[in-house]
PDB file of C-alpha atoms in Angstrom:
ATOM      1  CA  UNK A 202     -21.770   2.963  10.964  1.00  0.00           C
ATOM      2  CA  UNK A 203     -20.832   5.589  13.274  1.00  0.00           C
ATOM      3  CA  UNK A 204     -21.174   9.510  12.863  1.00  0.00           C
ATOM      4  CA  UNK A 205     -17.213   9.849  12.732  1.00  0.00           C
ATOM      5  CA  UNK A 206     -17.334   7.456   9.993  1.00  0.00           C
ATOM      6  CA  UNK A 207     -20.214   8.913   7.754  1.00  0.00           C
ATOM      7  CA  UNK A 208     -18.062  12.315   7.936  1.00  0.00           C
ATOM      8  CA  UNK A 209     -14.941  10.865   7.852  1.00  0.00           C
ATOM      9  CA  UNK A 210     -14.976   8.704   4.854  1.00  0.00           C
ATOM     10  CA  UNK A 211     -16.564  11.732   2.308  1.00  0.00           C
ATOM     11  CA  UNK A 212     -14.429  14.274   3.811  1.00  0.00           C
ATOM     12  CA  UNK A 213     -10.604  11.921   3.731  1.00  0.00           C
ATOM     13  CA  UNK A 214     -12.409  11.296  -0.399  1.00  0.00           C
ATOM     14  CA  UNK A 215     -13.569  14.767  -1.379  1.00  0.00           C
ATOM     15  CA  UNK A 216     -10.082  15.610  -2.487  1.00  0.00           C
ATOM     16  CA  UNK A 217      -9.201  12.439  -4.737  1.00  0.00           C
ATOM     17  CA  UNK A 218     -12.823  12.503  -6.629  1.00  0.00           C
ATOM     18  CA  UNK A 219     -12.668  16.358  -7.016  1.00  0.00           C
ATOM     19  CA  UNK A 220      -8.721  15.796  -8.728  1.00  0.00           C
ATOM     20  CA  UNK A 221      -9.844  12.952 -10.111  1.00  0.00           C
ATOM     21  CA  UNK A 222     -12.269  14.780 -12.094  1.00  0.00           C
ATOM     22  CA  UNK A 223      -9.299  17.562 -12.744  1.00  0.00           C
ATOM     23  CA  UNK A 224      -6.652  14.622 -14.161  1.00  0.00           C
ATOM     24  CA  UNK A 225      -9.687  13.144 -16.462  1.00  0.00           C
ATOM     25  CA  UNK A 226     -10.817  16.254 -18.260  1.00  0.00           C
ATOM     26  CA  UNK A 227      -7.539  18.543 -18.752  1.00  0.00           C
ATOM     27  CA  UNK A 228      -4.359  16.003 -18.084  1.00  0.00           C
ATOM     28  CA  UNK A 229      -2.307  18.524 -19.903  1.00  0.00           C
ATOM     29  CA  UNK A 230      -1.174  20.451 -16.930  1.00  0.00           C
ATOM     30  CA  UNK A 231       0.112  17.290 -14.801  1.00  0.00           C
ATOM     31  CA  UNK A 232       2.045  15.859 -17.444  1.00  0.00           C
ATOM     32  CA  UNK A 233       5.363  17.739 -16.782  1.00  0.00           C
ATOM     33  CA  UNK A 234       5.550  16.843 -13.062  1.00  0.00           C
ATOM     34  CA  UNK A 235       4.215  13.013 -14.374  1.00  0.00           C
ATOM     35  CA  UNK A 236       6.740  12.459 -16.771  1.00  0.00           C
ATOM     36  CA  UNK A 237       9.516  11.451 -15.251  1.00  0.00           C
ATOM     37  CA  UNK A 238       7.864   9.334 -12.926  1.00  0.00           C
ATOM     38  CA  UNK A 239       6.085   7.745 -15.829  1.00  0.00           C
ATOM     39  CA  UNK A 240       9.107   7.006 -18.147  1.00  0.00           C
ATOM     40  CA  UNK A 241      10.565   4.696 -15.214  1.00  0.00           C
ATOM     41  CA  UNK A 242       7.253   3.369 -13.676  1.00  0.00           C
ATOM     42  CA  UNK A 243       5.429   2.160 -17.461  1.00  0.00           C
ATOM     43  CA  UNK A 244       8.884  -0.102 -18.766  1.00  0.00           C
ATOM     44  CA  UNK A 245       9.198  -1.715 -14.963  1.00  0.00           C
ATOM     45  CA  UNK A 246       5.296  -2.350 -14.873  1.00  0.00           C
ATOM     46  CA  UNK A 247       5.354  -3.876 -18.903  1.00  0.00           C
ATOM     47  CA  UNK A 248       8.143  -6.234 -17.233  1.00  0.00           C
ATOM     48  CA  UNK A 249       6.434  -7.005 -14.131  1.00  0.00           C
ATOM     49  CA  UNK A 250       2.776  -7.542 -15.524  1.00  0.00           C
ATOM     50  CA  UNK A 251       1.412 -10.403 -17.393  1.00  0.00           C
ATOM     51  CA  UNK A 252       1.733  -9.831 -21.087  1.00  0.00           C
ATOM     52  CA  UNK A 253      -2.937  -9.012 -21.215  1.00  0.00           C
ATOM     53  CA  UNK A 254      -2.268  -6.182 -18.964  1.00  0.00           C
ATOM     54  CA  UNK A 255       0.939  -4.827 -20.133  1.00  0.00           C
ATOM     55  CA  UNK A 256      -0.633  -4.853 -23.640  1.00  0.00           C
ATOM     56  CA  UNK A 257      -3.308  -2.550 -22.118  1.00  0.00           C
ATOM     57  CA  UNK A 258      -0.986  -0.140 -20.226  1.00  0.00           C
ATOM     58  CA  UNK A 259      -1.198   3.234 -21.806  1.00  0.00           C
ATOM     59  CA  UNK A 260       2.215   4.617 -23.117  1.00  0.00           C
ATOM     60  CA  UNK A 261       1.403   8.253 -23.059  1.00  0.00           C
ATOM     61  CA  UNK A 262       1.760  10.554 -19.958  1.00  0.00           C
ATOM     62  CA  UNK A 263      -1.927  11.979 -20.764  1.00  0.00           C
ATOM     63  CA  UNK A 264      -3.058   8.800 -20.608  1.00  0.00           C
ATOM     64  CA  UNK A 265      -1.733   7.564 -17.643  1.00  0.00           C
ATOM     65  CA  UNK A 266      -2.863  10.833 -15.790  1.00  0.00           C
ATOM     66  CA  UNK A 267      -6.193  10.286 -17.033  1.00  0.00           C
ATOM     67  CA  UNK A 268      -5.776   6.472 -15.794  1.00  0.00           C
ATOM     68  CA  UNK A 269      -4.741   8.195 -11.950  1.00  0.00           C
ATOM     69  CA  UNK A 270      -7.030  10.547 -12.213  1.00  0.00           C
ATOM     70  CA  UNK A 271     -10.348   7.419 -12.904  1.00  0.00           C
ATOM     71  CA  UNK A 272      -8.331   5.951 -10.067  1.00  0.00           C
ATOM     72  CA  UNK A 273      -8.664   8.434  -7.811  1.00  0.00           C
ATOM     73  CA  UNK A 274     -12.416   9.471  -8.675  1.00  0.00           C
ATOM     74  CA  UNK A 275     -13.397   5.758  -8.426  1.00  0.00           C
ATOM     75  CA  UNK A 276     -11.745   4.987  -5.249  1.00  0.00           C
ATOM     76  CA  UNK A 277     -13.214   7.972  -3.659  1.00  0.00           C
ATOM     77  CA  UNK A 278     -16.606   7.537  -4.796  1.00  0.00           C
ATOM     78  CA  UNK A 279     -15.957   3.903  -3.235  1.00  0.00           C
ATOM     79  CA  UNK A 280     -14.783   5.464   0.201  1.00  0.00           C
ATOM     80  CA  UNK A 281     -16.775   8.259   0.135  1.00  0.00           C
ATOM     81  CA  UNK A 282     -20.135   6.097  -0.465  1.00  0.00           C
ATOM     82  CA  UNK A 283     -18.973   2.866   1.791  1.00  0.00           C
ATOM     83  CA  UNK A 284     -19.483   0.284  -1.432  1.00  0.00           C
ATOM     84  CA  UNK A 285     -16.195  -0.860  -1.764  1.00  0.00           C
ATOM     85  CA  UNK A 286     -14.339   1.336   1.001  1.00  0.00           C
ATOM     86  CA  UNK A 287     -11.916  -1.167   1.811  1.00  0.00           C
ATOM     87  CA  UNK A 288     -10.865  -1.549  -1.556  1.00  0.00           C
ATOM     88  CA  UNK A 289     -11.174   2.077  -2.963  1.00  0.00           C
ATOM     89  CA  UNK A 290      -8.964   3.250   0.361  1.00  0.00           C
ATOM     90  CA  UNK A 291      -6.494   0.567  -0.786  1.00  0.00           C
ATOM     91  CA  UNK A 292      -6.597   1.921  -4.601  1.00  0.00           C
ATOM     92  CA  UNK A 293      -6.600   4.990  -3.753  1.00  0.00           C
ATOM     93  CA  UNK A 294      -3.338   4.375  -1.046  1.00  0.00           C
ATOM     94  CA  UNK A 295      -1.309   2.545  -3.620  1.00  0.00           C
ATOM     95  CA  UNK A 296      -1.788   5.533  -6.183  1.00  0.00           C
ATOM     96  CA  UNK A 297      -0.573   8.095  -3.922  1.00  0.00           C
ATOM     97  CA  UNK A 298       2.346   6.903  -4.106  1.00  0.00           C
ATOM     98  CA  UNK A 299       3.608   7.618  -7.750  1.00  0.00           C
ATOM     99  CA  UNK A 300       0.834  10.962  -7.394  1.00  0.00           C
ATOM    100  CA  UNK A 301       3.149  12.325  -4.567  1.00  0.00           C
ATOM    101  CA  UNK A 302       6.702  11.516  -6.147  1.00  0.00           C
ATOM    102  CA  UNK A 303       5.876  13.206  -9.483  1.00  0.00           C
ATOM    103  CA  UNK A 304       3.745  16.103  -7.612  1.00  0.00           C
ATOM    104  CA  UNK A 305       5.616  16.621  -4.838  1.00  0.00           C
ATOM    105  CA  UNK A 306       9.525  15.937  -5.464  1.00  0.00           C
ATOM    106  CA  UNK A 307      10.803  18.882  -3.189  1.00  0.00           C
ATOM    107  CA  UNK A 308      14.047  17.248  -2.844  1.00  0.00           C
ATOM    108  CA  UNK A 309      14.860  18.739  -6.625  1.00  0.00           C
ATOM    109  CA  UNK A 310      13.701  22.060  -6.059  1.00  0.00           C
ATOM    110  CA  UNK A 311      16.485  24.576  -6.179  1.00  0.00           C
ATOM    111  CA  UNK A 312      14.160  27.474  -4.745  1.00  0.00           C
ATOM    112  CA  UNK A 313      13.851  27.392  -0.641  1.00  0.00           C
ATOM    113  CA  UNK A 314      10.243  28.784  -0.567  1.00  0.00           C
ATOM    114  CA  UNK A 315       9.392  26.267  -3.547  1.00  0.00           C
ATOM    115  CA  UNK A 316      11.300  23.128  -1.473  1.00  0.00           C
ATOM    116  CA  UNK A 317       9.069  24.402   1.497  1.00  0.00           C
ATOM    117  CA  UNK A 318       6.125  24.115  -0.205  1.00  0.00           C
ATOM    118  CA  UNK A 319       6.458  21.120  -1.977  1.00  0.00           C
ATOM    119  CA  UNK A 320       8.084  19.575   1.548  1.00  0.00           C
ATOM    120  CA  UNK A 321       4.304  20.358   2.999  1.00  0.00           C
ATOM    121  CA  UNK A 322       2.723  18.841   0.147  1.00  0.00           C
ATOM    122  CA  UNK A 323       4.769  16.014   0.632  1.00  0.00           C
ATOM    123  CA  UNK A 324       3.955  15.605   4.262  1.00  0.00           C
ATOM    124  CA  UNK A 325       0.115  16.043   3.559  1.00  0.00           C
ATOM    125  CA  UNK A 326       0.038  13.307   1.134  1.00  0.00           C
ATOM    126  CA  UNK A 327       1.610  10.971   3.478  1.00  0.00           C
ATOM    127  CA  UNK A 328      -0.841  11.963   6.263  1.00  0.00           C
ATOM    128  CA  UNK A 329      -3.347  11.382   3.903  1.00  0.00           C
ATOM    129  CA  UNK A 330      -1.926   7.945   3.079  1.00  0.00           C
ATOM    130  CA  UNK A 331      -2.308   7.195   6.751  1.00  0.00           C
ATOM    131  CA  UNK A 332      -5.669   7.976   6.819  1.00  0.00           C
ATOM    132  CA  UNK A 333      -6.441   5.966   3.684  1.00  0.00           C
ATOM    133  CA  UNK A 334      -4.327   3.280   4.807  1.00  0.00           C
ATOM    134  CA  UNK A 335      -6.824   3.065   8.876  1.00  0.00           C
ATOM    135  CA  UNK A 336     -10.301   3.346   6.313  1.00  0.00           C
ATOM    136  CA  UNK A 337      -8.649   0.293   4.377  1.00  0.00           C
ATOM    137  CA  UNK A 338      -8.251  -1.889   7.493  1.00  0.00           C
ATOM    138  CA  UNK A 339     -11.596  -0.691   8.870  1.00  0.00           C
ATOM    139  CA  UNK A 340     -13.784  -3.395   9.641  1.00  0.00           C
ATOM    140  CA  UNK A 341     -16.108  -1.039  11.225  1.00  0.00           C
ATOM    141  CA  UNK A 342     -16.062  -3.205  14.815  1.00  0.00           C
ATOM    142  CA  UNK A 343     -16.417  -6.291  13.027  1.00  0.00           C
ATOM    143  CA  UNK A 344     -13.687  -9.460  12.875  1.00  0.00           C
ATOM    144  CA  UNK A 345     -11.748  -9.184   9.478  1.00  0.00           C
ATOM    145  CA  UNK A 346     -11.517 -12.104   7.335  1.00  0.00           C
ATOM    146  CA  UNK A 347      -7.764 -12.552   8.956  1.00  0.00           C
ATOM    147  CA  UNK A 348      -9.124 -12.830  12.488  1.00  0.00           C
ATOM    148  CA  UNK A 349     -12.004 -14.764  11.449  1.00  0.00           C
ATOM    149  CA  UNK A 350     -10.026 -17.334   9.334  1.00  0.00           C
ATOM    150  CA  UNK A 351      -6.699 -17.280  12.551  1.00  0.00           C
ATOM    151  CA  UNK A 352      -9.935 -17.738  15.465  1.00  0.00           C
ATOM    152  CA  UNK A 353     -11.658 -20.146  13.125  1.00  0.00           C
ATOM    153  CA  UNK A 354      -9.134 -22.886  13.066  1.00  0.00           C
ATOM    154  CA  UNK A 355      -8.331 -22.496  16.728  1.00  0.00           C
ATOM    155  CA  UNK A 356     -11.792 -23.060  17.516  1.00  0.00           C
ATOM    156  CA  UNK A 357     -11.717 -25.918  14.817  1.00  0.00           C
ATOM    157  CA  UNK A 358      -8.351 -27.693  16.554  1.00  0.00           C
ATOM    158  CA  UNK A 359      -9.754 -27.287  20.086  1.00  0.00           C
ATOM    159  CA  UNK A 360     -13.409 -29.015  19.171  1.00  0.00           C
ATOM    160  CA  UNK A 361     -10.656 -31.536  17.656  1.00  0.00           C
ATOM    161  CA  UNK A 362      -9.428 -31.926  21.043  1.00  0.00           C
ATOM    162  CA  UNK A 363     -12.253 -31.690  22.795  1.00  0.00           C
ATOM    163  CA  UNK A 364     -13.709 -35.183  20.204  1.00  0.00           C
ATOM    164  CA  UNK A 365     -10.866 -36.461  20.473  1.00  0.00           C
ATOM    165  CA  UNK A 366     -10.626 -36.855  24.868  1.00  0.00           C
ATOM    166  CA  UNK A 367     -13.936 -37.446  24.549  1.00  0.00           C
ATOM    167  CA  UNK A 368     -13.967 -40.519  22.188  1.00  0.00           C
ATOM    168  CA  UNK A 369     -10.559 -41.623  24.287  1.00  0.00           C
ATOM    169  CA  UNK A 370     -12.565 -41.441  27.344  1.00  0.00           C
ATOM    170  CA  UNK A 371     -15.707 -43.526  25.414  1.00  0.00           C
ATOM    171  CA  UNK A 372     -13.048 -45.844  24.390  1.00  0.00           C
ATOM    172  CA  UNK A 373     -12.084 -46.734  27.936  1.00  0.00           C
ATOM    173  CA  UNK A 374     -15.090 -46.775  29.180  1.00  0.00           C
ATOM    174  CA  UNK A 375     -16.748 -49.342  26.307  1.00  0.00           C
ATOM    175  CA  UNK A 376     -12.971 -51.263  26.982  1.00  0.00           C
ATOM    176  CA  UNK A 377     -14.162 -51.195  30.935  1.00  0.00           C
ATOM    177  CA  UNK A 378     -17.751 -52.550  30.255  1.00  0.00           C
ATOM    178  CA  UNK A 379     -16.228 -55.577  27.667  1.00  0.00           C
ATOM    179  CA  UNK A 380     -13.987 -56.632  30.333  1.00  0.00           C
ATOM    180  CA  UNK A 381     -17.015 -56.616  32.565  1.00  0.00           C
ATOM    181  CA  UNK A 382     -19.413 -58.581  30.265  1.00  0.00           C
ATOM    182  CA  UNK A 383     -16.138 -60.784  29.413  1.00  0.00           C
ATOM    183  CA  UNK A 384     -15.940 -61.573  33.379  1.00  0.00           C
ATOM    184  CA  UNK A 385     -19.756 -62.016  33.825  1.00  0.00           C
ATOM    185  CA  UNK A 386     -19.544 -64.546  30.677  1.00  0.00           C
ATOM    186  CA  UNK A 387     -16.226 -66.317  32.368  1.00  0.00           C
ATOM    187  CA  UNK A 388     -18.316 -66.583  36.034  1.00  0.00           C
ATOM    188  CA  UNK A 389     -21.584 -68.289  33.839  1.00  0.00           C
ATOM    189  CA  UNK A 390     -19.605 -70.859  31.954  1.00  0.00           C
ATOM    190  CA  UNK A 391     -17.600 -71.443  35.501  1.00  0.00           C
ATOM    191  CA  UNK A 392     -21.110 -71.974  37.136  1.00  0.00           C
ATOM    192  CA  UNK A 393     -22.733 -73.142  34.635  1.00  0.00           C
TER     193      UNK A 393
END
């Protein structure tokens, strides 16, 4: 692992574990901003999911908070500690999503120096989605299981090829020498 990614990692997760510890312990303050995000997002996920998850999904904004909030301080312990980067990056990507639109909704603020704010907040979260979104693709220099699998059977149809001329070319060669021995046997029996 490189330097830039031993810093990199901790410092793009420092943010999510530290809220993440916030959400889990004292919800109460997030659930006004969450609210409206949750009473659209928990029906469409009960539809969506099979009927052993949407059992399981909690129905209460606290809850679900709390649910980001494990989330976000799982995912960036991942990232932060490389066991799971890939994944936590991708966790932790995917619930930015409904973090930002219940956090940061500046589009319904009525206040200019509230909108402004909330506009920035907006902006960071997406930048930090970016980042999130290059440590989940991160393969740290080394082919991804897409490259390796698209390389793989390239390299698997050309030694196909390759077997292929060459049993062609052992095919005409063994046809050559049985016309050859069928001659020599023709000139004995014509001699003989």
């Amino acid at each position: 692992m490189t330097v830039v990614r031993a810093l990199a990692r901790p410092l793009l997760s420092v943010i999510f574990v530290v809220q993440g510890v916030n959400a889990i312990r004292n919800p109460e303050p997030l659930v006004p901003k969450a609210q409206p995000v949750t009473d659209r997002l928990v029906p469409a996920m009960k539809k969506v999911a099979p009927p052993q998850v949407s059992e399981r999904i909690p129905e209460t904004t606290a809850n679900l908070v709390r649910l980001n909030g494990a989330v976000h301080l799982v995912g960036g312990l991942a990232l932060a500690t490389g066991k799971g980067r890939r994944l936590g990056a991708s966790l932790l990507a995917a619930s930015l999503v409904p973090t930002t639109l219940a956090g940061h909704s500046f589009w319904q603020e009525k206040d200019k120096d509230v909108r402004n704010l909330q506009r920035i907040q907006f902006m960071k979260n997406l930048g930090l989605m970016g980042g999130l979104l290059l440590a989940a693709v991160d393969t740290e220099g080394k082919p991804g299981v897409a490259w390796r699998a698209t390389h793989g059977a390239k390299a698997a149809k050309r030694e196909t090829k390759r077997g292929a001329k060459a049993a062609k070319r052992e095919a005409k060669q063994l046809a050559r020498e049985a016309k050859q021995a069928a001659k020599l046997a023709k000139a004995e029996l014509h001699l003989g």
